[in-house]
Amino acid sequence: MSLILILEQILNGLQFGVMLFLMAAGLTLVFGVMGLINLAHGALYMVGAFAAAIVAAWTGSFVLALVASLAAAAAAGALVELLVIRKLYDRDHLDQVLATFALILIFSEGTRWVFGSFPLFLDVPSYLSGPISLPGGIEYPLYRLTIIAIGLVVAAGLFWLIARTRIGIQIRAGESDREMIAALGVDISKLYTLVFALGAALAGLAGALVGAIQSVQVGMGEPVLILAFVVIVIGGIGSIKGAMVGALLVGLTDTLGGVFLPQLFGLFMEPASATSVGASLASMLIYILMAAILLVRPSGLYGGQH
Amino acid sequence: MNREKLLNTAVILLLLAIPLWAHMAEEPFLITLATKVAILALAGVGLNIALGIGGLVSLGHAAFFGIGGYAMGILAAHAQNYEPLAEWPMLIEGTNQMPVIWLVAVVASALAALVIGALSLRTSGVYFIMITLAFGQMLYYFAISWTAYGGEDGLSIWVRNEFPGLNTLVPLEFFLICYVILCAALWFAARLARAPFGLALSAARQCEARVETVGITPYQLRLTAFVISGAITGLAGALFADLNRFVSPTMLSWHTSGEIMIFVIIGGVGRLFGPVIGAALFILLEHLLGGISDYWQIYLGGLLLIIVLYARGGVIGAISGREVAHD
Amino acid sequence: MTDMTDPSGAGQVLKVSDLSKSFGALQASKNITLDLRAGEIHALIGPNGAGKSTLIKQISGELRPDSGSVSLLGRPVDDLDRVARARMGLGRTFQISALAMEFTVLQNAVLGALGARGGVFRFLGNVMRDKALVAQAEHALERVGLLSDAKRRTADLSHGQRRQLEVAVALTLQPKLFLMDEPMAGLGAGGSQALTGFLDTLRHEAPILLVEHDMDAVFALADRISVLVYGEVIATGTTEEIRNNAEVQRAYLGEEEPV
Ligand SMILES: Nc1ncnc2c1ncn2[C@@H]1O[C@H](COP(=O)(O)OP(=O)(O)OP(=O)(O)O)[C@@H](O)[C@H]1O
Ligand SMILES: [Mg+2]
């Protein structure tokens, strides 16, 4: 296998990881600040992708489509928070799991009802399609590179938001002590709605960006949701930094494992069975990674005591 | 007899009476529905031991349900092709005998629960939920990529497996098998809840510090409960696959985990008969609402939301009030 | 500082040596050394936030000290977790009651008896029909005056009654020593008098390390008193010595009248 192939796959893994980060960041924030486990986060990813596909079909503008994905997911997130989620903050995890599972059913079947089971299409705009030459002779799709860039910019913005702004201070205060932020005179319920909508917007953006390379369809958020959970377990609940590290680890492990494990097995097995054994093992690789980290650090790489 | 016991008796008798009537009225479809209720209830009885008594919110029980299903699928497929499962280190043949299949299903799912439980019980709370979910999903993806046994398409069996002395092809006879197993599991779960183990497990759910202070380690209790729970759900999986004569990765998907949990919740968490009532209601809704709209799960979601937000005791709680402490 | 530590160590049921623990910048235990001897009640007093509960938790094994050591019955237990220490014969009650709230009072007591007897991994027999366990549980309830409430749900008990139940569960363990974290709180005058009388006899079964704000009870019961202020034991001595200790009066008794 060539060096170029390896570099290409590393970029793919990076792109995947950055998208996972956008998903995981919202989940981990919502858990850290409100103590809520939200299974319906994948539905917001789907909402973002559908909004983008519709607006792109209408206006033909990819930028507007991305804006729409942010807006629609944020709005859906805020609405869900106001109607359902805020009743769950004081409930136990079981209630949170069930209620947000119910939300998934409502979102998924509702979307299927309106848009049908066939996927919508969201095209990569012409100015972003096609490969671009990178130093070292790598030809890499420009769009994927753009995704990586957008993801990194958003991540940087998020770190800045949390470390430097008033809202960030309130969020961090909320993670350590609810009463303290009440004492600071912050309107907690507004802060919670805001954090939830922010997490939703990030998920929606990820949905739109990925929707352009995969397809936009009902249920698209669920596999990503579960990977985001793995990311959070690895990184540690409530930690944005952990989410970043976990997302990149999972993204790279999954991508590189999927490509190289079958080749690795090919070194000492016959090709057919190497492919199937390698593929089976690759599909489990990130979970094995998670289990290994769990053995050493039960509360994740950057996790506190939750 | 209090109202809960009365309700329980009525439900279990009704579950027997309907297929008996359907048998005479020659309505095999009704028998199939009742069989489905019995099997799904069995899966719920399994989950309820971990969830209801032990407070372990496992979102990965589909793993055990699916392992049970694949135990049946794999053994039966080999029996059907006359290809041994393994020739080395010893000859292992497939089988179409239900008791053997059940044994394998129970042992395999118990082993899986031991491994998954040992890892995930090192954590608690949301971590536990996410980790059980993740391990369940791992097996799901594994099944999809495991082409030897059908991969994504699953595995079909031509003829239902056999049980000595019965004709399992007669719907009523297969129903009775499932019904008897369900009753046995209910009996066991009831005994377990009152046994020393159940007392300690329930105490560990309510107050971990209390249990440790009297010299009992919660981890061992929970792991044991998780294994028992997984084994029962695995047995249900084997029966479910036999009912459909089909097993596919869907049995392992987290939606299945969610649905098993829904049976338990709709009926009432920690209530012995919660899963039976929940499963019956679920099948009824699926059937009734499914007839009205293809998108019946919207209504299911709405119903679930209402139960969680406003009626925490589930159906049994609504009918018979607060749970009475065990005597 | 008055030190009455018995240099020979004879009759020492519990020995705490040089224990320190910090929560971030806050030092909750500073080089604490104290012991508990057979047949005695050793009271631990100090203002709110002094670090009394934190010390109890380090002895019971819930919190790991930063440094120092704990011995039970002459054996270092620093490597043992709370379950192992409980099995060695350490019985403990909590300041914030830790009970199975859905259970009846009797079930909580039976749980204690079950923990003491062992045999938790039995899956079939009805534990509430186990005559030996129930008898042991009822006996403990009777001793703290809760037997008439045996069938009530624990969640329905008053705070004082929960405290009594904590003591009863600890009794079912037949421990070799007791750690009690404010067992009188919420009991009311009659209740704390009754419990005072009971603890007075209990010390002959097993010695008690008693954290208590009720000074009447402390001075009526204690053989020795240790005073903890800001994580530090500023004095240990008999009730007389503590009453007359100027430092203690300045730091604690003199200023704010304890609750
Ligand atoms: N887990 C913890 N993390 C941080 N600080 C803690 C923790 N536990 C206790 N503290 C702090 O340590 C100090 C001692 O607490 P502790 O509960 O031991 O006091 P106490 O003497 O039992 O008080 P009280 O009489 O009110 O029960 C307090 O300032 C408390 O806030
Ligand atoms: Mg205290």
PDB file of N, CA and C in Angstrom, chain A residues 31 37 39 84 87-88 91-95 97-99 101-102 104-106 109-110 112-113 222-223 225-226 229-230 232-233 236-237 280 283-284 287 290-291 294-295 298-299, chain B residues 51 57 59 119 122-123 125-127 129-131 133-135 137-138 141-142 145-147 254-255 258 261-262 265 269 294-295 297-302 304-305 308-310 312:
ATOM      1  N   PHE A  31     -25.289  17.116  28.178  1.00  0.00           N
ATOM      2  CA  PHE A  31     -25.141  16.285  29.367  1.00  0.00           C
ATOM      3  C   PHE A  31     -24.425  17.031  30.474  1.00  0.00           C
ATOM      4  N   ILE A  37     -29.461  12.928  29.093  1.00  0.00           N
ATOM      5  CA  ILE A  37     -29.040  12.086  27.979  1.00  0.00           C
ATOM      6  C   ILE A  37     -30.105  12.177  26.900  1.00  0.00           C
ATOM      7  N   LEU A  39     -31.298  10.944  23.360  1.00  0.00           N
ATOM      8  CA  LEU A  39     -31.199  10.016  22.226  1.00  0.00           C
ATOM      9  C   LEU A  39     -31.679  10.668  20.942  1.00  0.00           C
ATOM     10  N   VAL A  84     -40.734  19.480  25.673  1.00  0.00           N
ATOM     11  CA  VAL A  84     -40.545  18.175  26.304  1.00  0.00           C
ATOM     12  C   VAL A  84     -39.338  18.131  27.234  1.00  0.00           C
ATOM     13  N   LYS A  87     -39.019  19.209  30.895  1.00  0.00           N
ATOM     14  CA  LYS A  87     -39.719  18.421  31.920  1.00  0.00           C
ATOM     15  C   LYS A  87     -38.856  17.255  32.405  1.00  0.00           C
ATOM     16  N   LEU A  88     -37.753  17.032  31.706  1.00  0.00           N
ATOM     17  CA  LEU A  88     -36.968  15.829  31.997  1.00  0.00           C
ATOM     18  C   LEU A  88     -35.733  16.084  32.853  1.00  0.00           C
ATOM     19  N   ARG A  91     -35.793  14.390  36.078  1.00  0.00           N
ATOM     20  CA  ARG A  91     -36.175  12.981  36.053  1.00  0.00           C
ATOM     21  C   ARG A  91     -34.941  12.090  36.022  1.00  0.00           C
ATOM     22  N   ASP A  92     -35.159  10.793  36.277  1.00  0.00           N
ATOM     23  CA  ASP A  92     -34.008   9.898  36.217  1.00  0.00           C
ATOM     24  C   ASP A  92     -33.668   9.572  34.755  1.00  0.00           C
ATOM     25  N   HIS A  93     -32.536   8.906  34.590  1.00  0.00           N
ATOM     26  CA  HIS A  93     -32.051   8.651  33.234  1.00  0.00           C
ATOM     27  C   HIS A  93     -33.014   7.792  32.435  1.00  0.00           C
ATOM     28  N   LEU A  94     -33.702   6.879  33.117  1.00  0.00           N
ATOM     29  CA  LEU A  94     -34.630   6.001  32.409  1.00  0.00           C
ATOM     30  C   LEU A  94     -35.712   6.828  31.713  1.00  0.00           C
ATOM     31  N   ASP A  95     -36.279   7.789  32.430  1.00  0.00           N
ATOM     32  CA  ASP A  95     -37.303   8.636  31.830  1.00  0.00           C
ATOM     33  C   ASP A  95     -36.742   9.426  30.657  1.00  0.00           C
ATOM     34  N   VAL A  97     -34.244   8.577  28.731  1.00  0.00           N
ATOM     35  CA  VAL A  97     -34.045   7.658  27.613  1.00  0.00           C
ATOM     36  C   VAL A  97     -35.368   7.406  26.900  1.00  0.00           C
ATOM     37  N   LEU A  98     -36.399   7.107  27.676  1.00  0.00           N
ATOM     38  CA  LEU A  98     -37.680   6.760  27.063  1.00  0.00           C
ATOM     39  C   LEU A  98     -38.295   7.934  26.329  1.00  0.00           C
ATOM     40  N   ALA A  99     -38.285   9.097  26.973  1.00  0.00           N
ATOM     41  CA  ALA A  99     -38.925  10.256  26.345  1.00  0.00           C
ATOM     42  C   ALA A  99     -38.180  10.647  25.073  1.00  0.00           C
ATOM     43  N   PHE A 101     -36.373   8.657  23.266  1.00  0.00           N
ATOM     44  CA  PHE A 101     -36.625   7.583  22.286  1.00  0.00           C
ATOM     45  C   PHE A 101     -37.977   7.821  21.617  1.00  0.00           C
ATOM     46  N   ALA A 102     -38.956   8.242  22.428  1.00  0.00           N
ATOM     47  CA  ALA A 102     -40.274   8.557  21.861  1.00  0.00           C
ATOM     48  C   ALA A 102     -40.149   9.690  20.840  1.00  0.00           C
ATOM     49  N   ILE A 104     -37.618  10.291  18.979  1.00  0.00           N
ATOM     50  CA  ILE A 104     -37.061   9.721  17.741  1.00  0.00           C
ATOM     51  C   ILE A 104     -38.167   9.135  16.894  1.00  0.00           C
ATOM     52  N   LEU A 105     -39.047   8.347  17.539  1.00  0.00           N
ATOM     53  CA  LEU A 105     -40.136   7.726  16.782  1.00  0.00           C
ATOM     54  C   LEU A 105     -40.967   8.810  16.099  1.00  0.00           C
ATOM     55  N   ILE A 106     -41.271   9.873  16.859  1.00  0.00           N
ATOM     56  CA  ILE A 106     -42.116  10.931  16.306  1.00  0.00           C
ATOM     57  C   ILE A 106     -41.400  11.645  15.158  1.00  0.00           C
ATOM     58  N   GLU A 109     -40.799   8.958  12.038  1.00  0.00           N
ATOM     59  CA  GLU A 109     -42.004   8.593  11.307  1.00  0.00           C
ATOM     60  C   GLU A 109     -42.680   9.828  10.726  1.00  0.00           C
ATOM     61  N   GLY A 110     -42.592  10.947  11.458  1.00  0.00           N
ATOM     62  CA  GLY A 110     -43.159  12.191  10.941  1.00  0.00           C
ATOM     63  C   GLY A 110     -42.471  12.590   9.641  1.00  0.00           C
ATOM     64  N   ARG A 112     -40.869  10.619   7.616  1.00  0.00           N
ATOM     65  CA  ARG A 112     -41.215   9.619   6.597  1.00  0.00           C
ATOM     66  C   ARG A 112     -42.599   9.928   6.016  1.00  0.00           C
ATOM     67  N   TRP A 113     -43.477  10.339   6.888  1.00  0.00           N
ATOM     68  CA  TRP A 113     -44.839  10.669   6.479  1.00  0.00           C
ATOM     69  C   TRP A 113     -44.829  11.809   5.452  1.00  0.00           C
ATOM     70  N   GLU A 222     -29.095   8.057  13.186  1.00  0.00           N
ATOM     71  CA  GLU A 222     -28.921   7.097  14.269  1.00  0.00           C
ATOM     72  C   GLU A 222     -27.545   6.445  14.346  1.00  0.00           C
ATOM     73  N   PRO A 223     -27.018   5.986  13.195  1.00  0.00           N
ATOM     74  CA  PRO A 223     -25.662   5.423  13.302  1.00  0.00           C
ATOM     75  C   PRO A 223     -24.674   6.461  13.830  1.00  0.00           C
ATOM     76  N   LEU A 225     -25.376   8.968  15.763  1.00  0.00           N
ATOM     77  CA  LEU A 225     -25.661   9.198  17.184  1.00  0.00           C
ATOM     78  C   LEU A 225     -24.909   8.188  18.041  1.00  0.00           C
ATOM     79  N   ILE A 226     -24.968   6.930  17.596  1.00  0.00           N
ATOM     80  CA  ILE A 226     -24.346   5.902  18.421  1.00  0.00           C
ATOM     81  C   ILE A 226     -22.825   6.064  18.422  1.00  0.00           C
ATOM     82  N   PHE A 229     -22.005   8.654  20.837  1.00  0.00           N
ATOM     83  CA  PHE A 229     -21.992   8.123  22.204  1.00  0.00           C
ATOM     84  C   PHE A 229     -20.642   7.478  22.502  1.00  0.00           C
ATOM     85  N   VAL A 230     -20.157   6.698  21.541  1.00  0.00           N
ATOM     86  CA  VAL A 230     -18.852   6.069  21.745  1.00  0.00           C
ATOM     87  C   VAL A 230     -17.793   7.149  21.964  1.00  0.00           C
ATOM     88  N   ILE A 232     -18.207  10.082  23.218  1.00  0.00           N
ATOM     89  CA  ILE A 232     -18.340  10.693  24.537  1.00  0.00           C
ATOM     90  C   ILE A 232     -17.841   9.763  25.635  1.00  0.00           C
ATOM     91  N   VAL A 233     -18.138   8.487  25.482  1.00  0.00           N
ATOM     92  CA  VAL A 233     -17.659   7.531  26.476  1.00  0.00           C
ATOM     93  C   VAL A 233     -16.131   7.550  26.504  1.00  0.00           C
ATOM     94  N   GLY A 236     -15.028  11.274  27.739  1.00  0.00           N
ATOM     95  CA  GLY A 236     -15.456  11.680  29.078  1.00  0.00           C
ATOM     96  C   GLY A 236     -16.634  12.635  28.969  1.00  0.00           C
ATOM     97  N   ILE A 237     -17.695  12.323  29.693  1.00  0.00           N
ATOM     98  CA  ILE A 237     -18.919  13.111  29.574  1.00  0.00           C
ATOM     99  C   ILE A 237     -18.706  14.544  30.032  1.00  0.00           C
ATOM    100  N   SER A 280     -15.383  -7.732   9.236  1.00  0.00           N
ATOM    101  CA  SER A 280     -16.133  -7.960  10.471  1.00  0.00           C
ATOM    102  C   SER A 280     -15.412  -7.344  11.655  1.00  0.00           C
ATOM    103  N   SER A 283     -15.548  -3.574  11.715  1.00  0.00           N
ATOM    104  CA  SER A 283     -16.816  -3.002  12.162  1.00  0.00           C
ATOM    105  C   SER A 283     -16.893  -2.946  13.684  1.00  0.00           C
ATOM    106  N   MET A 284     -16.068  -3.746  14.340  1.00  0.00           N
ATOM    107  CA  MET A 284     -16.126  -3.765  15.805  1.00  0.00           C
ATOM    108  C   MET A 284     -14.989  -2.965  16.440  1.00  0.00           C
ATOM    109  N   TYR A 287     -15.519  -0.160  18.979  1.00  0.00           N
ATOM    110  CA  TYR A 287     -16.116  -0.609  20.232  1.00  0.00           C
ATOM    111  C   TYR A 287     -15.067  -1.298  21.092  1.00  0.00           C
ATOM    112  N   MET A 290     -13.207   1.405  22.592  1.00  0.00           N
ATOM    113  CA  MET A 290     -13.969   1.949  23.723  1.00  0.00           C
ATOM    114  C   MET A 290     -13.812   1.060  24.963  1.00  0.00           C
ATOM    115  N   ALA A 291     -13.938  -0.252  24.744  1.00  0.00           N
ATOM    116  CA  ALA A 291     -13.827  -1.184  25.870  1.00  0.00           C
ATOM    117  C   ALA A 291     -12.452  -1.075  26.509  1.00  0.00           C
ATOM    118  N   LEU A 294     -12.183   2.028  28.493  1.00  0.00           N
ATOM    119  CA  LEU A 294     -13.042   1.874  29.670  1.00  0.00           C
ATOM    120  C   LEU A 294     -12.357   1.082  30.772  1.00  0.00           C
ATOM    121  N   LEU A 295     -11.578   0.089  30.358  1.00  0.00           N
ATOM    122  CA  LEU A 295     -10.888  -0.739  31.340  1.00  0.00           C
ATOM    123  C   LEU A 295      -9.879   0.084  32.113  1.00  0.00           C
ATOM    124  N   PRO A 298     -12.481   4.297  33.539  1.00  0.00           N
ATOM    125  CA  PRO A 298     -13.936   4.131  33.452  1.00  0.00           C
ATOM    126  C   PRO A 298     -14.694   5.430  33.173  1.00  0.00           C
ATOM    127  N   SER A 299     -14.142   6.586  33.506  1.00  0.00           N
ATOM    128  CA  SER A 299     -14.900   7.798  33.200  1.00  0.00           C
ATOM    129  C   SER A 299     -14.305   8.563  32.024  1.00  0.00           C
TER     130      SER A 299
ATOM    131  N   LEU B  51     -33.656  -4.118  34.815  1.00  0.00           N
ATOM    132  CA  LEU B  51     -34.154  -2.740  34.831  1.00  0.00           C
ATOM    133  C   LEU B  51     -35.054  -2.468  36.029  1.00  0.00           C
ATOM    134  N   VAL B  57     -30.383   0.533  33.493  1.00  0.00           N
ATOM    135  CA  VAL B  57     -31.018   0.970  32.254  1.00  0.00           C
ATOM    136  C   VAL B  57     -30.179   0.479  31.084  1.00  0.00           C
ATOM    137  N   LEU B  59     -29.633  -0.331  27.384  1.00  0.00           N
ATOM    138  CA  LEU B  59     -30.156  -0.090  26.033  1.00  0.00           C
ATOM    139  C   LEU B  59     -29.503  -1.060  25.059  1.00  0.00           C
ATOM    140  N   LEU B 119     -17.903  -5.311  31.773  1.00  0.00           N
ATOM    141  CA  LEU B 119     -17.295  -4.051  31.346  1.00  0.00           C
ATOM    142  C   LEU B 119     -18.169  -2.856  31.695  1.00  0.00           C
ATOM    143  N   ARG B 122     -18.765  -1.450  35.299  1.00  0.00           N
ATOM    144  CA  ARG B 122     -17.719  -0.653  35.942  1.00  0.00           C
ATOM    145  C   ARG B 122     -18.132   0.815  35.998  1.00  0.00           C
ATOM    146  N   THR B 123     -19.102   1.171  35.188  1.00  0.00           N
ATOM    147  CA  THR B 123     -19.581   2.548  35.177  1.00  0.00           C
ATOM    148  C   THR B 123     -21.023   2.557  35.657  1.00  0.00           C
ATOM    149  N   GLY B 125     -24.965   5.130  35.585  1.00  0.00           N
ATOM    150  CA  GLY B 125     -25.672   6.277  35.028  1.00  0.00           C
ATOM    151  C   GLY B 125     -25.649   6.301  33.514  1.00  0.00           C
ATOM    152  N   VAL B 126     -25.447   7.499  32.947  1.00  0.00           N
ATOM    153  CA  VAL B 126     -25.463   7.642  31.498  1.00  0.00           C
ATOM    154  C   VAL B 126     -24.384   6.828  30.817  1.00  0.00           C
ATOM    155  N   TYR B 127     -23.231   6.722  31.446  1.00  0.00           N
ATOM    156  CA  TYR B 127     -22.173   5.913  30.849  1.00  0.00           C
ATOM    157  C   TYR B 127     -22.695   4.500  30.597  1.00  0.00           C
ATOM    158  N   ILE B 129     -25.711   3.454  30.177  1.00  0.00           N
ATOM    159  CA  ILE B 129     -26.683   3.446  29.075  1.00  0.00           C
ATOM    160  C   ILE B 129     -25.960   3.476  27.732  1.00  0.00           C
ATOM    161  N   MET B 130     -25.010   4.394  27.608  1.00  0.00           N
ATOM    162  CA  MET B 130     -24.343   4.558  26.323  1.00  0.00           C
ATOM    163  C   MET B 130     -23.475   3.347  25.993  1.00  0.00           C
ATOM    164  N   ILE B 131     -22.880   2.760  27.012  1.00  0.00           N
ATOM    165  CA  ILE B 131     -21.982   1.637  26.747  1.00  0.00           C
ATOM    166  C   ILE B 131     -22.762   0.382  26.374  1.00  0.00           C
ATOM    167  N   LEU B 133     -25.605   0.385  24.971  1.00  0.00           N
ATOM    168  CA  LEU B 133     -26.071   0.694  23.619  1.00  0.00           C
ATOM    169  C   LEU B 133     -24.961   0.434  22.599  1.00  0.00           C
ATOM    170  N   ALA B 134     -23.763   0.887  22.932  1.00  0.00           N
ATOM    171  CA  ALA B 134     -22.655   0.751  21.986  1.00  0.00           C
ATOM    172  C   ALA B 134     -22.295  -0.718  21.756  1.00  0.00           C
ATOM    173  N   PHE B 135     -22.267  -1.506  22.832  1.00  0.00           N
ATOM    174  CA  PHE B 135     -21.916  -2.924  22.636  1.00  0.00           C
ATOM    175  C   PHE B 135     -23.002  -3.639  21.836  1.00  0.00           C
ATOM    176  N   GLN B 137     -24.783  -2.311  19.580  1.00  0.00           N
ATOM    177  CA  GLN B 137     -24.612  -1.869  18.203  1.00  0.00           C
ATOM    178  C   GLN B 137     -23.407  -2.543  17.552  1.00  0.00           C
ATOM    179  N   MET B 138     -22.406  -2.838  18.375  1.00  0.00           N
ATOM    180  CA  MET B 138     -21.233  -3.535  17.859  1.00  0.00           C
ATOM    181  C   MET B 138     -21.647  -4.887  17.288  1.00  0.00           C
ATOM    182  N   TYR B 141     -23.527  -4.443  13.952  1.00  0.00           N
ATOM    183  CA  TYR B 141     -22.669  -4.254  12.786  1.00  0.00           C
ATOM    184  C   TYR B 141     -21.882  -5.516  12.455  1.00  0.00           C
ATOM    185  N   PHE B 142     -21.546  -6.239  13.511  1.00  0.00           N
ATOM    186  CA  PHE B 142     -20.839  -7.495  13.257  1.00  0.00           C
ATOM    187  C   PHE B 142     -21.736  -8.435  12.457  1.00  0.00           C
ATOM    188  N   SER B 145     -21.916  -7.550   8.863  1.00  0.00           N
ATOM    189  CA  SER B 145     -20.735  -7.824   8.043  1.00  0.00           C
ATOM    190  C   SER B 145     -20.384  -9.314   8.003  1.00  0.00           C
ATOM    191  N   TRP B 146     -21.127 -10.112   8.755  1.00  0.00           N
ATOM    192  CA  TRP B 146     -20.801 -11.542   8.853  1.00  0.00           C
ATOM    193  C   TRP B 146     -21.541 -12.290   7.753  1.00  0.00           C
ATOM    194  N   THR B 147     -20.964 -12.307   6.585  1.00  0.00           N
ATOM    195  CA  THR B 147     -21.682 -12.813   5.408  1.00  0.00           C
ATOM    196  C   THR B 147     -21.948 -14.312   5.471  1.00  0.00           C
ATOM    197  N   TRP B 254     -30.666  -1.325  17.918  1.00  0.00           N
ATOM    198  CA  TRP B 254     -31.015  -0.662  19.177  1.00  0.00           C
ATOM    199  C   TRP B 254     -32.483  -0.298  19.225  1.00  0.00           C
ATOM    200  N   HIS B 255     -33.155  -0.290  18.059  1.00  0.00           N
ATOM    201  CA  HIS B 255     -34.600  -0.093  18.101  1.00  0.00           C
ATOM    202  C   HIS B 255     -35.282  -1.244  18.821  1.00  0.00           C
ATOM    203  N   GLY B 258     -34.889  -0.627  22.398  1.00  0.00           N
ATOM    204  CA  GLY B 258     -35.846   0.386  22.807  1.00  0.00           C
ATOM    205  C   GLY B 258     -37.241  -0.205  22.940  1.00  0.00           C
ATOM    206  N   MET B 261     -37.694  -2.289  25.967  1.00  0.00           N
ATOM    207  CA  MET B 261     -37.833  -1.401  27.112  1.00  0.00           C
ATOM    208  C   MET B 261     -39.234  -0.791  27.164  1.00  0.00           C
ATOM    209  N   ILE B 262     -39.765  -0.507  25.993  1.00  0.00           N
ATOM    210  CA  ILE B 262     -41.115   0.075  25.950  1.00  0.00           C
ATOM    211  C   ILE B 262     -42.146  -0.893  26.530  1.00  0.00           C
ATOM    212  N   ILE B 265     -42.028  -0.535  30.175  1.00  0.00           N
ATOM    213  CA  ILE B 265     -42.475   0.756  30.694  1.00  0.00           C
ATOM    214  C   ILE B 265     -43.982   0.930  30.550  1.00  0.00           C
ATOM    215  N   VAL B 269     -42.867  -0.253  35.218  1.00  0.00           N
ATOM    216  CA  VAL B 269     -41.511  -0.736  35.554  1.00  0.00           C
ATOM    217  C   VAL B 269     -41.512  -1.465  36.884  1.00  0.00           C
ATOM    218  N   ASP B 294     -49.630   3.737   8.129  1.00  0.00           N
ATOM    219  CA  ASP B 294     -48.306   3.122   8.064  1.00  0.00           C
ATOM    220  C   ASP B 294     -47.373   3.752   9.081  1.00  0.00           C
ATOM    221  N   TYR B 295     -47.762   4.931   9.541  1.00  0.00           N
ATOM    222  CA  TYR B 295     -46.856   5.675  10.405  1.00  0.00           C
ATOM    223  C   TYR B 295     -47.303   5.584  11.851  1.00  0.00           C
ATOM    224  N   GLN B 297     -46.068   4.413  14.350  1.00  0.00           N
ATOM    225  CA  GLN B 297     -45.088   4.635  15.416  1.00  0.00           C
ATOM    226  C   GLN B 297     -45.090   6.076  15.910  1.00  0.00           C
ATOM    227  N   ILE B 298     -45.646   6.994  15.118  1.00  0.00           N
ATOM    228  CA  ILE B 298     -45.818   8.360  15.629  1.00  0.00           C
ATOM    229  C   ILE B 298     -46.719   8.317  16.848  1.00  0.00           C
ATOM    230  N   TYR B 299     -47.824   7.568  16.725  1.00  0.00           N
ATOM    231  CA  TYR B 299     -48.753   7.500  17.852  1.00  0.00           C
ATOM    232  C   TYR B 299     -48.106   6.765  19.020  1.00  0.00           C
ATOM    233  N   LEU B 300     -47.344   5.744  18.705  1.00  0.00           N
ATOM    234  CA  LEU B 300     -46.643   5.027  19.754  1.00  0.00           C
ATOM    235  C   LEU B 300     -45.719   5.978  20.507  1.00  0.00           C
ATOM    236  N   GLY B 301     -44.986   6.797  19.724  1.00  0.00           N
ATOM    237  CA  GLY B 301     -44.094   7.773  20.343  1.00  0.00           C
ATOM    238  C   GLY B 301     -44.863   8.731  21.236  1.00  0.00           C
ATOM    239  N   GLY B 302     -45.994   9.210  20.728  1.00  0.00           N
ATOM    240  CA  GLY B 302     -46.807  10.140  21.512  1.00  0.00           C
ATOM    241  C   GLY B 302     -47.296   9.499  22.796  1.00  0.00           C
ATOM    242  N   LEU B 304     -46.003   6.965  24.369  1.00  0.00           N
ATOM    243  CA  LEU B 304     -44.868   6.739  25.258  1.00  0.00           C
ATOM    244  C   LEU B 304     -44.493   8.030  25.982  1.00  0.00           C
ATOM    245  N   LEU B 305     -44.495   9.109  25.222  1.00  0.00           N
ATOM    246  CA  LEU B 305     -44.158  10.413  25.794  1.00  0.00           C
ATOM    247  C   LEU B 305     -45.140  10.759  26.915  1.00  0.00           C
ATOM    248  N   VAL B 308     -44.467   8.578  29.963  1.00  0.00           N
ATOM    249  CA  VAL B 308     -43.261   8.957  30.696  1.00  0.00           C
ATOM    250  C   VAL B 308     -43.465  10.280  31.439  1.00  0.00           C
ATOM    251  N   LEU B 309     -44.098  11.241  30.761  1.00  0.00           N
ATOM    252  CA  LEU B 309     -44.215  12.564  31.380  1.00  0.00           C
ATOM    253  C   LEU B 309     -45.312  12.616  32.433  1.00  0.00           C
ATOM    254  N   TYR B 310     -46.383  11.875  32.212  1.00  0.00           N
ATOM    255  CA  TYR B 310     -47.538  12.083  33.095  1.00  0.00           C
ATOM    256  C   TYR B 310     -48.050  10.844  33.816  1.00  0.00           C
ATOM    257  N   ARG B 312     -46.335   7.755  35.303  1.00  0.00           N
ATOM    258  CA  ARG B 312     -45.093   7.002  35.449  1.00  0.00           C
ATOM    259  C   ARG B 312     -45.281   5.542  35.813  1.00  0.00           C
TER     260      ARG B 312
END
